[in-house]
Amino acid sequence: MPYLSREDIEKIADRVVYQYKKAYVPERHMCYMVDATELAEMLGFKIEYVHITRDGSILGQTSSGRVWTTIYDDNMNQLFFELDGSTILVDKRLLSNPRIAGRKNFTIAHEVAHQIINREHPEMYGPQNRVFCDYRRSVKPKKVEKDWNEWQADALAAALLLPLDALQDSMFMFGLGEKMKMLSRKYSDTRYKYFCQMAEYLQVSRTALSYRMEQLGLLDNNRLIIEAEARRKGVA
């Protein structure tokens, strides 16, 4: 199976974001954010909010061709649903809490990314062109073989939602300068608050934003995850 490099993924994202900006971003703008729903609609995908599983373990699902899948109604009765190659299923629970809007947007972008990659490289999803693409809740990492299809969809989703120019404009607007030396809730509370406001504006999770900033060289020392783990363990 062929693999896309990070450079390949960034080039794909650049082309798609260019189309998005032409369609949705005013010519004179101080700062813009990529709306995942608009992005999906621009590319011809329809989003359906359903219960994909009873326990919410799968947040998003799509397919590259016509295939039947199971979903659940509000009473958790099993139903059949035909995916048609242009529909994205998103877990209905993600609509219930505005605080997890970032997770909803990344779920949509992840499924859109699968579809974009399939359009450009159909050989990556097999000759039957009917492979399911699931976006699951985060779990503790296990020592298993890396799923490159999922890694590539994650990487493309981040690049679509958080283009370099959007991040640079947002950092300026929220007073974070051209580059952050450290992201720390413990040691730099004021700048951390500005960072949180930036994540809320861009409608992404703080984790996704911090990783993307690191990747693009806009953040040197990311202590977000380390400090969150320490708080969970009760370490000062």
Coordinates of C-alpha atoms in Angstrom, one line a residue:
M1 CA 0.0 0.0 0.0
P2 CA 1.4 3.4 -0.9
Y3 CA 1.9 5.9 1.9
L4 CA 1.5 9.7 1.8
S5 CA 4.3 11.7 3.3
R6 CA 3.6 14.7 5.5
E7 CA 4.6 16.9 2.6
D8 CA 2.1 15.2 0.3
I9 CA -0.6 15.7 2.9
E10 CA 0.2 19.4 3.3
K11 CA 0.0 19.9 -0.5
I12 CA -3.4 18.3 -0.6
A13 CA -4.6 20.4 2.3
D14 CA -3.2 23.6 0.6
R15 CA -5.3 22.9 -2.5
V16 CA -8.5 22.2 -0.6
V17 CA -8.1 25.2 1.8
Y18 CA -7.4 27.5 -1.2
Q19 CA -10.8 26.4 -2.6
Y20 CA -12.4 26.9 0.8
K21 CA -11.0 30.5 1.2
K22 CA -12.3 31.4 -2.3
A23 CA -15.8 30.1 -1.4
Y24 CA -16.2 31.2 2.3
V25 CA -13.5 33.7 3.4
P26 CA -14.0 37.5 2.6
E27 CA -11.1 39.0 0.6
R28 CA -10.4 41.5 3.3
H29 CA -10.2 39.5 6.6
M30 CA -8.2 39.9 9.7
C31 CA -8.4 36.3 10.6
Y32 CA -10.3 33.2 9.4
M33 CA -11.2 29.8 10.7
V34 CA -12.1 26.7 8.7
D35 CA -15.7 25.5 9.4
A36 CA -15.7 21.7 9.1
T37 CA -19.3 21.5 8.0
E38 CA -18.8 24.1 5.3
L39 CA -15.7 22.3 4.2
A40 CA -17.7 19.0 3.9
E41 CA -20.5 20.7 2.0
M42 CA -18.1 22.5 -0.4
L43 CA -16.7 19.1 -1.4
G44 CA -20.1 17.6 -1.9
F45 CA -20.5 15.5 1.3
K46 CA -23.6 15.3 3.4
I47 CA -23.4 15.0 7.2
E48 CA -25.9 12.9 9.1
Y49 CA -26.0 13.0 12.9
V50 CA -27.0 9.5 14.3
H51 CA -26.1 7.1 17.0
I52 CA -23.4 5.0 15.2
T53 CA -22.9 2.7 18.2
R54 CA -24.8 2.2 21.5
D55 CA -21.8 3.2 23.6
G56 CA -20.5 6.1 21.6
S57 CA -17.2 4.3 20.9
I58 CA -17.3 5.4 17.2
L59 CA -17.6 9.1 16.6
G60 CA -17.6 9.2 12.8
Q61 CA -18.0 6.8 9.8
T62 CA -18.0 7.0 6.1
S63 CA -17.3 4.8 3.1
S64 CA -15.8 5.1 -0.3
G65 CA -18.7 3.3 -2.0
R66 CA -22.3 2.0 -1.5
V67 CA -22.5 -0.2 1.5
W68 CA -24.9 -1.0 4.4
T69 CA -24.1 -0.3 8.0
T70 CA -25.9 -0.3 11.3
I71 CA -27.0 2.7 13.3
Y72 CA -29.3 3.2 16.3
D73 CA -32.3 5.3 17.0
D74 CA -32.8 7.4 20.2
N75 CA -34.2 4.3 21.9
M76 CA -31.1 2.3 20.9
N77 CA -33.0 0.1 18.5
Q78 CA -30.8 -1.1 15.7
L79 CA -31.4 0.2 12.2
F80 CA -29.8 -0.3 8.8
F81 CA -28.3 2.7 6.9
E82 CA -27.0 2.8 3.4
L83 CA -23.8 4.7 3.0
D84 CA -23.5 6.0 -0.5
G85 CA -19.9 7.2 -0.8
S86 CA -20.8 10.8 -0.2
T87 CA -22.4 10.7 3.3
I88 CA -20.6 11.2 6.6
L89 CA -22.1 9.8 9.8
V90 CA -21.3 11.7 13.0
D91 CA -22.2 10.6 16.5
K92 CA -25.3 12.5 17.6
R93 CA -23.9 12.9 21.1
L94 CA -21.3 15.4 19.8
L95 CA -24.2 17.9 19.3
S96 CA -25.2 17.9 22.9
N97 CA -22.3 19.8 24.4
P98 CA -20.8 23.0 23.0
R99 CA -17.6 22.3 25.0
I100 CA -16.7 19.4 22.7
A101 CA -17.3 21.3 19.5
G102 CA -13.6 20.8 18.7
R103 CA -14.1 17.0 18.8
K104 CA -17.1 17.3 16.5
N105 CA -15.2 19.4 14.0
F106 CA -12.2 17.1 14.0
T107 CA -14.4 14.1 13.5
I108 CA -16.0 15.7 10.4
A109 CA -12.6 16.7 9.1
H110 CA -11.2 13.2 9.7
E111 CA -13.9 11.6 7.6
V112 CA -13.6 14.3 4.9
A113 CA -9.9 13.6 4.8
H114 CA -10.6 9.9 4.2
Q115 CA -12.8 10.8 1.3
I116 CA -10.3 13.3 -0.2
I117 CA -7.5 10.7 0.0
N118 CA -9.7 8.1 -1.6
R119 CA -10.5 10.5 -4.5
E120 CA -6.9 11.3 -5.1
H121 CA -5.5 7.8 -4.3
P122 CA -8.2 5.2 -4.7
E123 CA -5.6 2.4 -4.7
M124 CA -5.0 3.1 -1.0
Y125 CA -8.5 1.8 0.0
G126 CA -8.4 -1.4 -1.9
P127 CA -9.8 -2.6 -5.2
Q128 CA -13.4 -2.9 -4.0
N129 CA -13.5 0.8 -3.1
R130 CA -16.0 0.0 -0.3
V131 CA -13.8 0.2 2.8
F132 CA -15.3 1.7 6.0
C133 CA -13.5 4.5 7.7
D134 CA -14.1 4.8 11.4
Y135 CA -13.1 7.6 13.7
R136 CA -13.0 6.3 17.3
R137 CA -12.8 7.8 20.7
S138 CA -9.2 8.2 22.0
V139 CA -8.1 5.3 24.1
K140 CA -4.8 4.5 25.9
P141 CA -2.2 3.8 23.3
K142 CA -1.6 0.1 22.6
K143 CA 1.4 -1.6 21.1
V144 CA -0.1 -2.5 17.8
E145 CA 0.9 -2.0 14.2
K146 CA 0.3 1.6 13.1
D147 CA -2.8 2.2 11.0
W148 CA -1.4 4.4 8.3
N149 CA -4.8 5.1 6.8
E150 CA -6.0 6.6 10.1
W151 CA -2.7 8.5 10.6
Q152 CA -3.0 10.0 7.2
A153 CA -6.6 11.0 7.8
D154 CA -5.7 12.5 11.2
A155 CA -2.8 14.5 9.6
L156 CA -4.9 15.8 6.8
A157 CA -7.7 16.7 9.1
A158 CA -5.4 18.8 11.2
A159 CA -3.9 20.5 8.1
L160 CA -7.4 21.3 6.8
L161 CA -8.7 22.7 10.0
L162 CA -5.5 24.6 11.0
P163 CA -3.7 26.0 8.0
L164 CA -0.5 27.9 8.7
D165 CA -1.8 31.4 7.7
A166 CA -4.9 30.9 9.8
L167 CA -2.8 30.0 12.8
Q168 CA -0.4 32.9 12.3
D169 CA -3.2 35.4 12.0
S170 CA -4.9 34.0 15.1
M171 CA -1.7 34.1 17.1
F172 CA -1.3 37.8 16.2
M173 CA -5.0 38.5 17.0
F174 CA -4.8 36.8 20.4
G175 CA -1.5 38.4 21.4
L176 CA 0.7 35.3 21.2
G177 CA 3.2 36.8 18.8
E178 CA 4.9 34.9 16.0
K179 CA 6.0 32.0 18.1
M180 CA 5.3 30.6 21.6
K181 CA 8.4 29.4 23.5
M182 CA 6.2 27.5 26.0
L183 CA 2.6 26.5 26.4
S184 CA 2.0 25.9 30.1
R185 CA -1.1 26.3 32.3
K186 CA 1.2 26.2 35.4
Y187 CA 4.0 28.5 34.4
S188 CA 2.4 30.9 32.0
D189 CA -1.3 31.3 33.0
T190 CA -2.0 34.5 31.0
R191 CA -0.6 33.2 27.7
Y192 CA -2.4 29.9 28.3
K193 CA -5.7 31.7 28.6
Y194 CA -5.0 33.5 25.3
F195 CA -4.2 30.1 23.7
C196 CA -7.5 28.7 25.0
Q197 CA -9.4 31.7 23.5
M198 CA -7.6 31.0 20.2
A199 CA -8.6 27.3 20.3
E200 CA -12.2 28.3 21.0
Y201 CA -12.2 30.8 18.1
L202 CA -10.8 28.2 15.7
Q203 CA -13.3 25.6 17.0
V204 CA -10.7 22.9 17.7
S205 CA -9.5 21.2 20.8
R206 CA -6.6 22.6 22.7
T207 CA -4.7 19.3 22.2
A208 CA -5.1 19.4 18.4
L209 CA -4.1 23.0 18.3
S210 CA -1.0 22.5 20.4
Y211 CA 0.2 19.6 18.3
R212 CA -0.4 21.5 15.1
M213 CA 1.5 24.5 16.4
E214 CA 4.4 22.2 17.3
Q215 CA 4.4 20.6 13.9
L216 CA 4.5 24.0 12.1
G217 CA 7.3 25.3 14.4
L218 CA 5.0 27.9 16.1
L219 CA 5.5 26.3 19.6
D220 CA 8.7 25.1 21.1
N221 CA 7.8 23.5 24.4
N222 CA 4.3 22.0 24.7
R223 CA 3.6 21.1 28.3
L224 CA -0.1 20.7 27.9
I225 CA -0.3 16.9 28.0
I226 CA 2.4 16.5 30.7
E227 CA 0.5 18.9 33.0
A228 CA -2.8 17.3 32.3
E229 CA -1.4 13.9 33.2
A230 CA 0.1 15.3 36.4
R231 CA -3.2 16.8 37.5
R232 CA -5.0 13.5 36.9
K233 CA -2.4 11.8 39.1
G234 CA -2.7 14.5 41.8
V235 CA 0.9 15.7 41.2
A236 CA 1.4 19.4 41.8

